[in-house]
Amino acid sequence: MDHFQYNNGTLRCEGVAVSDIVAAHGTPLYIYSARTFQDHFGRLRDAFAELDPVICYSVKSCHNLHILRILKGSGSSFDIVSGGELSRVLEIGGDPSRVVFAGVGKTDDEIRRAIEVGIGWFNVESEQELMRIDRIASEVKKPATCALRVNPDVDPKTHRYTTTGKKETKFGVDVDRARRVFAEFGTSDYVSLSAIHIHIGSPVNTIDPYVQSTTRAVELIDALRNDGHEINALNIGGGFGAHYEGDEAPPAKDYAEAVIPILRDKSLRLLLEPGRSISANAGVLIGRTIFTKSGGDKQFLITDAAMTELIRPALYEAYHFTWPVSPGEDFEPENRRSDLSMAGCQLMDVVGPVCESGDFLAKNRMLPPMERGDLLAVFSAGAYAGVMGSRYNSRPLAAEVLVEGDTFRLIRRRETYDDMVGCERL
Ligand code: LLP
């Protein structure tokens, strides 16, 4: 699952004790395991190897430049949603011709730059966007390859805020409209509308929604080919599960074994956009206990890590396994499940210092006794954690460290007060 394990009563990341990293870089702190990124990427690549897909790691899930470099080294390409993410990919020397650019509201400037650098595919979400890409491509006099994002109207059975492939969504166009879009925009001097993109939501911990959506996409592609359009690629998006409790995400090979037979012999280039399945388990967030207190029947653990470092519990009531960094051998956790309880544990809420009652990292958890100064680890914080961080309450963005085997290095320094107010000093 990942390379964060307890040993002799304390948490280690690969070959390094987490407490040593904290001693060097303080809290709140994100710690990433390079090997976990590589393992998860490798499993997906191997599982889909028969179709030799272009795997476009979803930059939005964890965008640190050093991590993008590691994934590029493993053979990954990139899925981006903004000019800022494009800049990150270019900065690490990513090949733009293998990049996919999604997003419902691409600006003219973003479109122009992407065409100029030779982006691989625009994932196009509406007719108006296609018109803008066509116009800008003809001004720049460079071609733009486009995949039409289609909603296969499949329920991925995930949180309503992260469901995207149903009919009533701001993303993409529905299947019926897709043929009309191809009829209208399928022939243009500068735009090559030659691929279909689907993404049903995230995380999707079952295989069936992928089978349904891929089947619908292939049916559409057959119909479009009958209409005379040349379709040479299918992007099945991301959304593959990650382990928050420990065993809920199907292995990469299960997704692949279900999807490959639908695509075999279809003469389609397969693209994937995995984010969380690669990054979620590759990071933890470490906070230090500032105070403990009781309120009613509850014990509160107040840490210096907060919703500003991990907003998922507040936003989606997401579960993240939370446990002391050095609980001692008697309290080494047996698993990461929400119902884990060991003799001597107490019922606790883990909260941050932010002035919001939604500022919690864990609710109603049985945790080992903890005191002021003790370190706490919040697991599976590699995806949609640091990237969704905010400076609310004028809290500087936290530092990030990357562990590679027996060594660790800072990959994002902690922000200072001057960093925070720099843009206001006008
Ligand atoms: N492709 C598209 C078009 C997407 O919209 C997304 C995620 C991905 C790929 C990558 O999905 P992944 O493999 O990482 O599940 N903040 C939320 C998740 C938002 C997902 C946005 N789109 C969370 O923390 O759960």
Short mmCIF file of C-alpha atoms in Angstrom, two decimals, residues 2 130 159 230 257 379-380 384 409-410:
data_model
loop_
_atom_site.label_atom_id
_atom_site.label_comp_id
_atom_site.label_asym_id
_atom_site.label_seq_id
_atom_site.Cartn_x
_atom_site.Cartn_y
_atom_site.Cartn_z
CA ASP A 2 2.73 2.49 0.95
CA LEU A 130 -14.19 24.25 -29.41
CA HIS A 159 -19.24 11.71 -2.96
CA GLU A 230 -11.55 9.44 -37.67
CA GLU A 257 -8.48 -6.68 -16.73
CA PHE A 379 -2.33 9.28 6.56
CA SER A 380 -3.18 9.19 2.85
CA TYR A 384 -5.70 16.80 -2.65
CA ARG A 409 15.17 16.54 1.52
CA LEU A 410 13.05 19.65 1.67
#
